[in-house]
Structure formats: C-alpha cells, structure tokens
Tab-separated table of C-alpha atoms and ligand atoms in Angstrom:
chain	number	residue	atom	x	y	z
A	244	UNK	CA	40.186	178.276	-239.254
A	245	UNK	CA	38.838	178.156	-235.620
A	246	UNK	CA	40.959	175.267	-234.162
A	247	UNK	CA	43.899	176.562	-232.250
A	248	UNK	CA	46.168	173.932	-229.829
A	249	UNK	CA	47.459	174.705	-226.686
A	250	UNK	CA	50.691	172.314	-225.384
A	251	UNK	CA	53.789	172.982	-223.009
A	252	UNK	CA	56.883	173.310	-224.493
A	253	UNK	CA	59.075	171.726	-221.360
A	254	UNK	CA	58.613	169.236	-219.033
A	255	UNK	CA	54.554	169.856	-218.319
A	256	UNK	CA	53.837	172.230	-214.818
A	257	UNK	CA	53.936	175.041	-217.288
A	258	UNK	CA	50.957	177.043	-216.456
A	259	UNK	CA	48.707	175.566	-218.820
A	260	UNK	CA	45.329	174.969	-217.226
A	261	UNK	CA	45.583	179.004	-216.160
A	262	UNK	CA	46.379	179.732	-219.812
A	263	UNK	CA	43.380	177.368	-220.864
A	264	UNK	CA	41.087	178.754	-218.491
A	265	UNK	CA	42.037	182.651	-220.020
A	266	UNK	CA	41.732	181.575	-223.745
A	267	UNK	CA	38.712	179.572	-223.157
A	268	UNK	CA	36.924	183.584	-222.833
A	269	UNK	CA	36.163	183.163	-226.377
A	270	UNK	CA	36.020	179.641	-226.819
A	271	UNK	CA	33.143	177.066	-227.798
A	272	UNK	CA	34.932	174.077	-227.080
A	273	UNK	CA	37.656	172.264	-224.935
A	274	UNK	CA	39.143	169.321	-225.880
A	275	UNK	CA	41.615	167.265	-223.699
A	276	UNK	CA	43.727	164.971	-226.238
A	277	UNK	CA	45.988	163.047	-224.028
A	278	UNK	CA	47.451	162.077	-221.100
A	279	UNK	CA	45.466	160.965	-218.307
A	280	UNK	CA	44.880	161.664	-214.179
A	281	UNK	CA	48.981	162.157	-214.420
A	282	UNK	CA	48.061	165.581	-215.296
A	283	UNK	CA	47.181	168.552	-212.480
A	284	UNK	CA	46.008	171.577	-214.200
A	285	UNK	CA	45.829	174.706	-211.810
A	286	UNK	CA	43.256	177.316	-212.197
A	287	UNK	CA	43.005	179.830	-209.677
A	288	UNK	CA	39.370	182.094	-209.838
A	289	UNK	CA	39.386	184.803	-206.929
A	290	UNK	CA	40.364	183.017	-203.769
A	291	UNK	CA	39.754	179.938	-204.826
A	292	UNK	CA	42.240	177.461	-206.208
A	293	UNK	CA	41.389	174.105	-208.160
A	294	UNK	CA	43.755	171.536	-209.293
A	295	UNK	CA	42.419	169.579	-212.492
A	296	UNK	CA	43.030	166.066	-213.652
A	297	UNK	CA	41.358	165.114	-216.372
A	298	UNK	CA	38.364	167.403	-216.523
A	299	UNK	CA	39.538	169.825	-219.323
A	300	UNK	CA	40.218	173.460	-217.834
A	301	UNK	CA	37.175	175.006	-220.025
A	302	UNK	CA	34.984	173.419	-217.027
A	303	UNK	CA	34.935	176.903	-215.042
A	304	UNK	CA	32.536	178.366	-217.830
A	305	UNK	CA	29.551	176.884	-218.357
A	306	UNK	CA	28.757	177.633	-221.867
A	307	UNK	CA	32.364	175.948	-222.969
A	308	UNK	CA	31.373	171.977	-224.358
A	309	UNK	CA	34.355	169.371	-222.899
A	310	UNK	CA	35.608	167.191	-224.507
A	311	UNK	CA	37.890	164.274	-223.216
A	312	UNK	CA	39.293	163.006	-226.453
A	313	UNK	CA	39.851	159.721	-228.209
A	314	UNK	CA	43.464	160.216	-227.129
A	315	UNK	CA	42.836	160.183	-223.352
A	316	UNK	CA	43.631	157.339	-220.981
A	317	UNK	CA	40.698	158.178	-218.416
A	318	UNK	CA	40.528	155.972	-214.995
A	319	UNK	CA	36.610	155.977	-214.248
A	320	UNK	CA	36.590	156.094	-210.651
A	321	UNK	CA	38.904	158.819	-210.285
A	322	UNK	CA	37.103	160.880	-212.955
A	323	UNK	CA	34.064	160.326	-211.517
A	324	UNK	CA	35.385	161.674	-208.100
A	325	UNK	CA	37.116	164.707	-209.899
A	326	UNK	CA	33.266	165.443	-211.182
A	327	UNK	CA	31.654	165.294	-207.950
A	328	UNK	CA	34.453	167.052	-206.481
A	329	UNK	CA	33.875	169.561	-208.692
A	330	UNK	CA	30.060	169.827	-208.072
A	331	UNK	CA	30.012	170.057	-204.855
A	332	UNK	CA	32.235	173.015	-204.829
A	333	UNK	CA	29.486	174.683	-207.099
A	334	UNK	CA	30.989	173.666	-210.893
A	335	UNK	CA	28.620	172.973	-213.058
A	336	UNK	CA	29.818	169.743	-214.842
A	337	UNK	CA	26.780	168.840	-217.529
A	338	UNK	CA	28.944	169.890	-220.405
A	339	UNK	CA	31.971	167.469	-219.827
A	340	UNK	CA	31.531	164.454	-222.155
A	341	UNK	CA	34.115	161.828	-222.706
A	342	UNK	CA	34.809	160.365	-226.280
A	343	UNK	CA	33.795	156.783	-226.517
A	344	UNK	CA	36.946	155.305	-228.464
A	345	UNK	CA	38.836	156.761	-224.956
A	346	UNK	CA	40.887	154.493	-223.566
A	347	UNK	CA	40.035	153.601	-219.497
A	348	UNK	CA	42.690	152.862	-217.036
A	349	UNK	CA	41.759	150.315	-214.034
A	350	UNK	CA	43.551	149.074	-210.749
A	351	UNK	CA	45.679	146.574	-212.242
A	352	UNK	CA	47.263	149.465	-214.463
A	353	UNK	CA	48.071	151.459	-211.538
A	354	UNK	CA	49.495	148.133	-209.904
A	355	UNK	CA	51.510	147.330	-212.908
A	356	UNK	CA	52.957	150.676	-212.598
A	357	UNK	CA	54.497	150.172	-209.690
A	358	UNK	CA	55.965	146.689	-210.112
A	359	UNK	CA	57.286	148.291	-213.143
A	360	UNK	CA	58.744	151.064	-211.124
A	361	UNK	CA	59.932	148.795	-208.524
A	362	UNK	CA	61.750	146.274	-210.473
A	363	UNK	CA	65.553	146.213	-211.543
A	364	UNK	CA	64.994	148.192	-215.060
A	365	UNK	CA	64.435	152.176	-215.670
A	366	UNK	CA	62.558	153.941	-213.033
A	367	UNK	CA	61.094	156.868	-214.263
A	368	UNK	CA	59.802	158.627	-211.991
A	369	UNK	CA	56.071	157.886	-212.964
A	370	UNK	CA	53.378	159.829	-211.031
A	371	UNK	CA	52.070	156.028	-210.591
A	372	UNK	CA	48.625	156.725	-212.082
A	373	UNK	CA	48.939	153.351	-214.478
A	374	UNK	CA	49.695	155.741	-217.603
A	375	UNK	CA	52.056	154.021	-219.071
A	376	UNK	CA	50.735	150.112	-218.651
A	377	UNK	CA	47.220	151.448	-220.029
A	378	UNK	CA	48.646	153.131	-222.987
A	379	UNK	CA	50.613	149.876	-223.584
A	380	UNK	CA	47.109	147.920	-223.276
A	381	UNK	CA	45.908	150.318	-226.165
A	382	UNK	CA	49.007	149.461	-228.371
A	383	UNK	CA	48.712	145.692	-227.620
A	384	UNK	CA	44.741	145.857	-228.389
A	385	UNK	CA	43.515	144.600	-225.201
A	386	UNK	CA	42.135	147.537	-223.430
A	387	UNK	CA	38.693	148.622	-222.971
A	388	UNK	CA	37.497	151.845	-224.085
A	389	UNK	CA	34.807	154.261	-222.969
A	390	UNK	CA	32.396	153.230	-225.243
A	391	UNK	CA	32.117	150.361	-222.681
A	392	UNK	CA	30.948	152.266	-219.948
A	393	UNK	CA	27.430	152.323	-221.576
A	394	UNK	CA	26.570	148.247	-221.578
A	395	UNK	CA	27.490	146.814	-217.882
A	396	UNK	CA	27.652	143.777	-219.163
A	397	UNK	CA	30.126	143.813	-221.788
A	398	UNK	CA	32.262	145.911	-219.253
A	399	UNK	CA	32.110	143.104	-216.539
A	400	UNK	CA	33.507	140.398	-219.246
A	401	UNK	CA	36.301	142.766	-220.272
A	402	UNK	CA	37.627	143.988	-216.795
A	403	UNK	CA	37.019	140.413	-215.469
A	404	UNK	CA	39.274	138.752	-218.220
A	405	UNK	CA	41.669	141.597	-218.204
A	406	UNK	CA	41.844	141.710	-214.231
A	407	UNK	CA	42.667	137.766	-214.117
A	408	UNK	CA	44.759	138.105	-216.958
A	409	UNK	CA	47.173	140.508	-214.813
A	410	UNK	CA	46.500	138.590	-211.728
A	411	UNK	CA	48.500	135.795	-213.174
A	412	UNK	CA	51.431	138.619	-213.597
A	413	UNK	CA	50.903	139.701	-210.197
A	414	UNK	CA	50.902	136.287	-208.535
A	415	UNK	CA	54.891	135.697	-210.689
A	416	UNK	CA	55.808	138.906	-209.248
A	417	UNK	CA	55.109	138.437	-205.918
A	418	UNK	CA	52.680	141.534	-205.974
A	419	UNK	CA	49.179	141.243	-204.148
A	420	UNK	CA	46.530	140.535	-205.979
A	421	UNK	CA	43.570	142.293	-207.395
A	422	UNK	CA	40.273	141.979	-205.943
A	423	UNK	CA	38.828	141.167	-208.663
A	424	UNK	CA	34.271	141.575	-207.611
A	425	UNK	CA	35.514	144.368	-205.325
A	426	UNK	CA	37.698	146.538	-207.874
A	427	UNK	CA	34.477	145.746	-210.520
A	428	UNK	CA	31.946	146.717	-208.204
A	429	UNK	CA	33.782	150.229	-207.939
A	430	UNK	CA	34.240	150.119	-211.898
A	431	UNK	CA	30.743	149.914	-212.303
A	432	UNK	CA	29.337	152.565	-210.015
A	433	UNK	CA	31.401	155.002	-211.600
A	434	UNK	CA	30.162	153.757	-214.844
A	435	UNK	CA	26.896	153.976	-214.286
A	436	UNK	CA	27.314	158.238	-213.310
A	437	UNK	CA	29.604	158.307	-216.291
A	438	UNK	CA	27.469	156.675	-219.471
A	439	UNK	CA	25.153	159.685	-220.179
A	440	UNK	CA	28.606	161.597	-220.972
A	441	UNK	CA	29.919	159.330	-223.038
A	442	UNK	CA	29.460	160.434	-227.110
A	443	UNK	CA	31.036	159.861	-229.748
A	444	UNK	CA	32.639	163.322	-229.603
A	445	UNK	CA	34.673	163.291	-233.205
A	446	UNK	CA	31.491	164.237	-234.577
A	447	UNK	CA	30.573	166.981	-232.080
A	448	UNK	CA	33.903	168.768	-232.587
A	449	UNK	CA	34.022	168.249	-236.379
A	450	UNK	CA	30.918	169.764	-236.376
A	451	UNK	CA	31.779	172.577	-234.432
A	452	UNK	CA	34.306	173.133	-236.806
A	453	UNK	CA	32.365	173.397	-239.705
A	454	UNK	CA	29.959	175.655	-238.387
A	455	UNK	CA	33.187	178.173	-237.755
A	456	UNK	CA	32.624	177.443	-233.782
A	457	UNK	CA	35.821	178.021	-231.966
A	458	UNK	CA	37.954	174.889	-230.121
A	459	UNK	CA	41.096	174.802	-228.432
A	460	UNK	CA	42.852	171.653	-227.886
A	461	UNK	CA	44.349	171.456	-224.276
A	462	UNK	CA	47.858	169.407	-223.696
A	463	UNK	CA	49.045	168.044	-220.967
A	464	UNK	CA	52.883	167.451	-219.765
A	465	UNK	CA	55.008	169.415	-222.244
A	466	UNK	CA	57.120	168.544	-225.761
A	467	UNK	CA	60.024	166.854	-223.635
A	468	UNK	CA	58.215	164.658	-222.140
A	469	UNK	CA	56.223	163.134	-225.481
A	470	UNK	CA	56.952	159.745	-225.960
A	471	UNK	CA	58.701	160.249	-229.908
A	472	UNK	CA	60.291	163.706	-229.243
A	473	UNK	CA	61.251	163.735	-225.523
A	474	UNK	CA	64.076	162.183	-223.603
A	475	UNK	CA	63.171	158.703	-223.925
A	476	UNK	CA	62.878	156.930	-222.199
A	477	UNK	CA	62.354	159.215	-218.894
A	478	UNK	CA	58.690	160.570	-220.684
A	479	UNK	CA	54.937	159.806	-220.556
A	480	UNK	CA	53.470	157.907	-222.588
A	481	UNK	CA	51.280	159.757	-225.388
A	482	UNK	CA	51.905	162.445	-228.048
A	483	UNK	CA	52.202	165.738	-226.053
A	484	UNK	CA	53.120	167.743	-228.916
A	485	UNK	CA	50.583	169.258	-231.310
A	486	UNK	CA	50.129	166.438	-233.851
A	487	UNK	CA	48.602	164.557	-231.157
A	488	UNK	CA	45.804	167.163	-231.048
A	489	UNK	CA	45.082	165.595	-234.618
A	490	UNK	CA	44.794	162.073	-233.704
A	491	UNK	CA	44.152	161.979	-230.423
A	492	UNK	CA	40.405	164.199	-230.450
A	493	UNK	CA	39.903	163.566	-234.052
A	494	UNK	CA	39.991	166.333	-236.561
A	495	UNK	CA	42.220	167.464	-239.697
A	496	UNK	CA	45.557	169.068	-239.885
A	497	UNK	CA	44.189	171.713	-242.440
A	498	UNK	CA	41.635	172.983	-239.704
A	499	UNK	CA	44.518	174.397	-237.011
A	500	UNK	CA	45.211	178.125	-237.141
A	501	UNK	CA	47.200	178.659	-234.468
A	502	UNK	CA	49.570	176.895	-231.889
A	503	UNK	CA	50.259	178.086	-228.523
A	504	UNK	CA	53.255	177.152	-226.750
A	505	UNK	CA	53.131	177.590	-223.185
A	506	UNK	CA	56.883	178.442	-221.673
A	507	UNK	CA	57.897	178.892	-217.777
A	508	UNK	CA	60.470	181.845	-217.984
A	509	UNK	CA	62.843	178.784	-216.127
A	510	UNK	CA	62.760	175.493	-216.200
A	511	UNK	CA	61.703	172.406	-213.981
A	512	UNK	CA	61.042	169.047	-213.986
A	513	UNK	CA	59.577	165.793	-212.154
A	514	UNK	CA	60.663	162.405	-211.926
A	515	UNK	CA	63.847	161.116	-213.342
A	516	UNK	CA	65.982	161.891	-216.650
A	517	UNK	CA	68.314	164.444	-218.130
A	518	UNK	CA	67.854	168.231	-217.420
A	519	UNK	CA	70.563	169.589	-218.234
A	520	UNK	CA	70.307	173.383	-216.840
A	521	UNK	CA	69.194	171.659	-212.828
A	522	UNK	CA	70.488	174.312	-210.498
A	523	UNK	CA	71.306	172.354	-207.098
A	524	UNK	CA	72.127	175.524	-205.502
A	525	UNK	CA	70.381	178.137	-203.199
A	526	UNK	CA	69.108	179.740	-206.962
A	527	UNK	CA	67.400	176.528	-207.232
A	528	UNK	CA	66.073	176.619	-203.899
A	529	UNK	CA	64.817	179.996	-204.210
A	530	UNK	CA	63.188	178.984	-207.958
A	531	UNK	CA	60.881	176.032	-205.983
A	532	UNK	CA	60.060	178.116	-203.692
A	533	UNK	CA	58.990	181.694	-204.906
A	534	UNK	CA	57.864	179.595	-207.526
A	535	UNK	CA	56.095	177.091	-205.580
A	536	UNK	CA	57.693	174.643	-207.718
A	537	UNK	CA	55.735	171.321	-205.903
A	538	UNK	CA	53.847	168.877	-208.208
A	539	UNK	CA	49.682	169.648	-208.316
A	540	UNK	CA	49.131	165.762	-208.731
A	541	UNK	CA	51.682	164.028	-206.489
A	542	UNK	CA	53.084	167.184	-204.581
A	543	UNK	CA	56.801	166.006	-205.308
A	544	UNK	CA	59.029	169.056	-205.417
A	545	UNK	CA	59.930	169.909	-208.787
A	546	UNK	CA	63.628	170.047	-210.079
A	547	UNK	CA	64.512	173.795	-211.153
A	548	UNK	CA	67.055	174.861	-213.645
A	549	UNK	CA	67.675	177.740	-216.061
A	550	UNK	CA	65.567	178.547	-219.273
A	551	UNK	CA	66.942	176.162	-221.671
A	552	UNK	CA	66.588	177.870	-225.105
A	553	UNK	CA	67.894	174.996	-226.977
A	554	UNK	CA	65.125	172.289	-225.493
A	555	UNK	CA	62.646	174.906	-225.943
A	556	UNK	CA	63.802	175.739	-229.664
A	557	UNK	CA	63.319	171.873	-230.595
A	558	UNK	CA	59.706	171.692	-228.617
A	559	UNK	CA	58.591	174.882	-230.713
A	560	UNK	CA	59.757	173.605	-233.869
A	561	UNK	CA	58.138	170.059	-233.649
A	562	UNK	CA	55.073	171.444	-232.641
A	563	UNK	CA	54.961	174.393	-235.042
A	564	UNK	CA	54.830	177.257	-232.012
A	565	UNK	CA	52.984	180.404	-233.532
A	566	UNK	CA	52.657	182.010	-230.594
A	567	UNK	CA	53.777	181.831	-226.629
A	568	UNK	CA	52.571	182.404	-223.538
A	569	UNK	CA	55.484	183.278	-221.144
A	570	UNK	CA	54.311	182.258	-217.528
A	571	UNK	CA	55.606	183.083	-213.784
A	572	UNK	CA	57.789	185.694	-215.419
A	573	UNK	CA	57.281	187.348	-211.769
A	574	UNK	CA	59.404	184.495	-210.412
A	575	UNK	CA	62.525	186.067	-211.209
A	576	UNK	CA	61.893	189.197	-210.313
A	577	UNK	CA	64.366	189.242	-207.429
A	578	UNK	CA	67.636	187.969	-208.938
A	579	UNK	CA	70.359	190.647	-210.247
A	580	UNK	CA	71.301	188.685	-213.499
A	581	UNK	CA	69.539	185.789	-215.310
A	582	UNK	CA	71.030	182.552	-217.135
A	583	UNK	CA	69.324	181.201	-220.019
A	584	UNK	CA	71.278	178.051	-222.013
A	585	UNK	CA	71.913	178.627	-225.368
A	586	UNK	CA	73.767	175.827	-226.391
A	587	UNK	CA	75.343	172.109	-225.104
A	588	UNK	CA	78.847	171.478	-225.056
A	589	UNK	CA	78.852	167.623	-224.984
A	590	UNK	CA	82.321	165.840	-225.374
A	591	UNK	CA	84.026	169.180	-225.923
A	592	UNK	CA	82.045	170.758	-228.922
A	593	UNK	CA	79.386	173.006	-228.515
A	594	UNK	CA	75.401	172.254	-230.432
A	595	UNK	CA	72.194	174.200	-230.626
A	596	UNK	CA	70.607	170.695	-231.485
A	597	UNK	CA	68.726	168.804	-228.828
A	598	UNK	CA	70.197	165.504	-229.258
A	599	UNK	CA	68.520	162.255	-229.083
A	600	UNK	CA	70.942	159.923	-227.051
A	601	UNK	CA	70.756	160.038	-223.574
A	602	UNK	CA	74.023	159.409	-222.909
A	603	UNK	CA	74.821	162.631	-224.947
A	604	UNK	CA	72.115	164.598	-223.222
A	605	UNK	CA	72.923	163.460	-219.456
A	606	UNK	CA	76.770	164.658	-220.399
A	607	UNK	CA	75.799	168.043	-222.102
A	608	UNK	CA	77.043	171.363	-220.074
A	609	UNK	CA	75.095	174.415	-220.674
A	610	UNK	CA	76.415	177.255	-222.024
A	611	UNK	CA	74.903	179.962	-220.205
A	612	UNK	CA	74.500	183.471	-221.689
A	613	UNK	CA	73.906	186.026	-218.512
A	614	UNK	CA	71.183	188.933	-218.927
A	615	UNK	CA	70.976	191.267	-215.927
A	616	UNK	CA	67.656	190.956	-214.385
A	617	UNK	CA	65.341	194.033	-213.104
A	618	UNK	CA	65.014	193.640	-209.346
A	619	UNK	CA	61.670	195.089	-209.391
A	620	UNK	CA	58.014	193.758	-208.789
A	621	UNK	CA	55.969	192.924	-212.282
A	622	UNK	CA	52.919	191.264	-210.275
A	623	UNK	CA	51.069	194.198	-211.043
A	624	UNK	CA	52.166	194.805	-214.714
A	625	UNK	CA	48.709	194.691	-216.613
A	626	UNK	CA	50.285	195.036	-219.914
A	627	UNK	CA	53.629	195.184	-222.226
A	628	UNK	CA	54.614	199.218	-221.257
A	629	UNK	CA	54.163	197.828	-217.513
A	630	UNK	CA	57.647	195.913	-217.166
A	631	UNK	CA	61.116	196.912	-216.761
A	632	UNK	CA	62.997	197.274	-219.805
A	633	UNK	CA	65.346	194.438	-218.665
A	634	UNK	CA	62.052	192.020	-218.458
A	635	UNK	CA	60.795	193.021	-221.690
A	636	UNK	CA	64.541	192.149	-223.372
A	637	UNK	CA	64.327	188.633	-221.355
A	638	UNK	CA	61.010	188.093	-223.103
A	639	UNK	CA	62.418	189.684	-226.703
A	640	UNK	CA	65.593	187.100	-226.167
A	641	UNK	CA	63.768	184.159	-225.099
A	642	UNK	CA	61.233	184.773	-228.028
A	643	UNK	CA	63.999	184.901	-230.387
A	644	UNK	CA	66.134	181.855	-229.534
A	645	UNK	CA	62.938	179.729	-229.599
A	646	UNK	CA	61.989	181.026	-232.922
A	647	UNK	CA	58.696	182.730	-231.849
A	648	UNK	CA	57.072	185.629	-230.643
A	649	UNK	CA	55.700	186.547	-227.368
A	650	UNK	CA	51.867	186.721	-227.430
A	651	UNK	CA	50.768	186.211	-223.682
A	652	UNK	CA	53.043	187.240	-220.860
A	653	UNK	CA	51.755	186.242	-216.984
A	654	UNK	CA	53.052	187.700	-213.805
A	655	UNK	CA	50.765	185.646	-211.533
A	656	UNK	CA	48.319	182.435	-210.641
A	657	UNK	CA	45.298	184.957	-210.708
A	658	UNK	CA	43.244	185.245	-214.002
A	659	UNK	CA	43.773	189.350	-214.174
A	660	UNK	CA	47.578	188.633	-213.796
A	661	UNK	CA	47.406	187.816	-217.609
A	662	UNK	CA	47.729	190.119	-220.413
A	663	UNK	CA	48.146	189.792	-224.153
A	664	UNK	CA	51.356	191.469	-226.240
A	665	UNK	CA	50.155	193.207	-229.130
A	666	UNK	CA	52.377	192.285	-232.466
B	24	IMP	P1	53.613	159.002	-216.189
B	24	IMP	O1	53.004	159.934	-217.175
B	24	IMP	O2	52.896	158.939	-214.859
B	24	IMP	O3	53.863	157.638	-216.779
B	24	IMP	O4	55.080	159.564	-215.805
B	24	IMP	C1	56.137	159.621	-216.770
B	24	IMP	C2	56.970	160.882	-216.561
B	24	IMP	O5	56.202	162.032	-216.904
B	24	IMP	C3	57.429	161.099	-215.108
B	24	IMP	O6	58.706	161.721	-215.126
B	24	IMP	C4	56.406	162.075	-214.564
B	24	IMP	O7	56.906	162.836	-213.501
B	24	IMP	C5	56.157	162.932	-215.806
B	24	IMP	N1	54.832	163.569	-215.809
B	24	IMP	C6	53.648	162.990	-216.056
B	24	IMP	N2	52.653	163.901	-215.983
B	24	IMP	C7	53.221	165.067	-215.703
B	24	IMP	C8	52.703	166.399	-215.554
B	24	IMP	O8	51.507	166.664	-215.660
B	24	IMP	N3	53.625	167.364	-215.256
B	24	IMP	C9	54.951	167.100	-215.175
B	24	IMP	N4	55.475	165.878	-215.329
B	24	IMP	C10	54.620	164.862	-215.591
C-alpha cells in the first residue's frame, strides 16, 4: 500500500517539513491535511533556508503533485503571498493545488482570534492566524470553502454576509471594524491567482493510489496539540494525529502502510498549557538556544523540557507510530547525563498514563530516569555505526518506552545530516 503519514508526536516544531522534504525523494505526492498558516515548516537546501506555511514541504521538487487537503483551513491572501514568495526565490509552484471542499480563513477570523485571546476566558497562546474561529465556522456550517475561489461572484455574497455578520460581534465588543470592500477587494485578487489550482483533489490522490503511485500525508503541530487527544483545551484546532490524514485529504484507512512519527530527542512547546518536563533552568536555556528553539511562524521562544516518554508513548499509540524519525539528536551533544520522564507522580502515586484532566496534568512531577550522555560531536555521523554508544542507547531507550523503533535519526537542519537505521 503506497500511502504512508507523516505527524509529530509532541507539541509541533518537531522537524517535520525537513523530514518531509527527505521522504518526499521517492514520493509522487504531498498532501497537507490540516492545520493552516499556524504552521512553519523549515526546510533548509544548501545555504538556503525556507520557512513553509501552508505550501506542503514536497514543493522543493518539482515532479512531487501538492496537495492542500479537504482538511486545511487556508487564508487566500497569505497563501497567495507564500506562492509568490516562493517563485520569486526560483520555486517552481505549478504543482501546488488546493482541494476545493478546503476551508478559507478571512480577516474577521484572525480578528476574532484575538478578541478571543484578549477577553477574560482561556488564553491559549494562539499563533493568532484565525485557526481556531475558522475551524469553528466549518463546524457551525457557515464558512466558505475553496471551491469558492473559482466564481467571484458567489465569493463576494459569502464574505460580504459573513464579514457583516462578525461586524455586528465586533461593534458589541468594542473591536474595530472590518473593512468590509477593502478586505474583499484583497480576497478577490488572491482569488483570482488561486482558481486554476483549485481541484477537486480526492480524486487526484485516490487515483494515485490506485495506480500504486506513492503519497505521504504531511501533519502539522504534533499529537498533543490535536484537538480530541491533546491537552485541551491549550491545542489547535484540527485532528493532528494520523486519522485526520483519512478525513481530512480524503482516502481509506485500508490504503496506509506506514506511519511516521516525528520525535525531538527533548521536548518544547509554544503558547500556554501543561508541560510537564519545562526546564526553567540554564539546561533550558542552553536547549533554546543550541537548539534554536524560536517559533518559524511567530518567532516566540519555545518552552524546553526533557523527553517526555510517557506523552510521547500516548501520541505513538493513538496514531499507530510504525516508525520514528529522531530529530536534533545533535542538540544534546554537550551535556554529561540526560533526563528523559518516564512516568507522573500526580497526588502522590506514580502513572505511565497521560491523563486527560488538566488539573491532573498541570500537578504531575516527572519522574526522571538519568542516562549519561556522550559529550562528543554527532553532526557529522552519516549513519547508525557513526554515534557514540551512549547516543545509540538514548535512541534504543527512547524507542522502547514509546513502543517503536528508530527508523530515521538527524543530527542537523541540512538535508545530508539525515540518515536511515537499518532494522
Ligand atoms: P492556533 O493553532 O493558532 O489556534 O494555536 C493553538 C495552540 O497551538 C497554541 O498553543 C499554538 O502555539 C500552538 N500551535 C499552533 N501551530 C503550531 C505549530 O506549528 N507548532 C507549534 N505549536 C503550534
């Protein structure tokens, strides 16, 4: 079966648009199923260094077909810029296409996002790209999908009726209002580049299937942050975990072979909620930085903690992890002995489980197991025999608690600092 899915298995900023851009060697097709412009994909090709959005990663080979999926919440405009952006840095883009059941985010989502930030209930933390209010637009069946993009006129009567309909909200909340003809006018350029890309791509990547083509579906954010299985309510809002490949691009269960969980060798974070192995000391420090641990789409610095087996173990088993990719193992090359959690103790009993409440989550202490770490360089390592003993029994351990095996290991942002771990 050709269709193998590629998610994080943390908090997203795992490594996955380098990982993407490796597999994609022998790949027909890329689809994106979720998320939206929240996501910032880093791909790094000789000295140059692009940060992605919502153009899958598979863009940096021409022959690859991508595919934003039915399960994407795309914001025209800044698509449209991440194209031309793209372009004029020599990309060729003519083989991005965008489902037309996709779901588009406009200004008044990104507005609504912020008053919903601002207010007196839960801040999250959002990266304030009107994720959440379009997904909830979707849900409430009142937003306007892709397939809209291609008739002018029927997009003008939706934004217009949408745009005043929020207006009204924005007018009670004290927020400025939209320009309505001014935000449309923008809607509508963009639309006009976009509409020969828009198809309705279920039936391109079934097909593909069937004719024994190869596709990877490409996550975005990681398994903590989906909105069932993370720590809800500090998540995004789609289906980051691999079942959302399924719905959200279009094709059967029986037609995945394999599913790749990408893993940091530590842990981080963005935006509010439990994270239970945070390190607020120098370690941490010295994590963000050799890691350069500082968000690709809104630059925040990104909270840094130990590996934390038992999150991981729970992301691996919901999305049915066959085989990881262990990234910026190379960040930990300095320190003389390691942490990783391996259980909670929360009110004085210790759990492998990752629980659900977030009371019981924000209490939980790690219990830390120590490994001693190998104070040498693996940057250069081109293969398994290349590391220290001690890195290769970090990878063994981590592989083991998580109830996987070890498949890709990298040491580095550049494409050859990737190699694959024969079984
Ligand atoms: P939203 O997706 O912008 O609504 O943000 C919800 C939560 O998900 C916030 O904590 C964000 O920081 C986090 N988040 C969204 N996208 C990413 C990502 O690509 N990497 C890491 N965290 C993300």
């Amino acid at each position: 079966m050709p269709v193998d899915i590629l998610v994080g298995t943390q908090w997203g900023d795992e490594g996955k648009g380098k990982l993407i851009d490796v597999l994609t060697r022998d790949v027909d097709v890329v689809v994106r199923f979720q998320g939206g412009n929240n996501a910032g994909h880093t791909v790094e090709i000789g000295d140059e260094r692009y940060v992605l959005h919502l153009v899958p990663s598979g863009v940096f080979r021409p022959e690859v077909k991508c595919v934003i999926g039915n399960g994407v919440v795309a914001d025209p405009v800044a698509l449209q810029e991440e194209l031309e952006g793209l372009e004029k840095r020599g990309i060729d883009t003519g083989n991005v296409f965008i489902s037309n059941r996709t779901q588009l985010i406009f200004a008044y989502h990104r507005t609504m996002d912020r008053i919903n930030e601002s207010g007196t209930g839960v801040k999250i933390g959002t990266t304030g790209r009107g994720i959440g209010p379009a997904y909830a637009d979707k849900m409430r069946r009142t937003g306007i999908r892709a397939i809209d993009l291609t008739s002018p006129e029927r997009l003008a009567a939706g934004f217009r009726a949408e745009a005043e309909k929020y207006n009204q909200i924005f007018k009670r909340c004290g927020a400025p209002e939209l320009d309505v003809e001014a935000e449309l006018a923008k809607v509508l350029a963009a639309a006009a580049k976009l509409a020969p890309r828009v198809r309705d791509t279920v039936y391109i990547v079934n097909a593909a299937v069937k004719a024994g083509k190869q596709v990877l579906f490409e996550g975005a954010q990681g398994a903590l942050l989906d909105i069932d299985h993370g720590t809800y309510p500090f998540v995004t809002s789609s289906n980051t975990t691999s079942g959302g490949a399924c719905t959200g691009g279009g094709v059967p269960p029986q037609s995945v072979r394999d599913v790749w969980g990408v893993i940091k060798a530590y842990t981080t974070r963005v935006g509010e909620g439990p994270f239970p192995t945070e390190l607020f000391d120098d370690c941490g420090e010295n994590l963000r930085q050799r890691g350069r641990e500082f968000g690709a789409t809104t630059g925040r610095p990104r909270r840094c903690g130990w590996f934390d087996a038992v999150a991981s173990h729970y992301a691996c088993m919901v999305n049915g992890v066959n085989k990881l990719a262990v990234t910026k193992l190379d960040v930990l090359d300095d320190l003389e002995k390691i942490a990783i959690c391996v259980g909670y103790e929360i009110d004085g009993r210790v759990t492998k489980e990752f629980p659900a409440s977030l009371a019981e989550l924000e209490s939980a202490k790690p219990v830390l197991e120590y490994l001693p770490g190998w104070q040498c360089d693996t940057s250069s390592a081109r293969c398994w025999k290349d590391l220290p003993e001690a890195a290769r029994n970090y990878l063994k351990h981590m592989a083991e608690l998580v109830d996987s095996t070890v498949a890709i290991v990298s040491v580095g942002p550049r494409r050859d600092q990737t190699f694959s771990v024969q079984a």
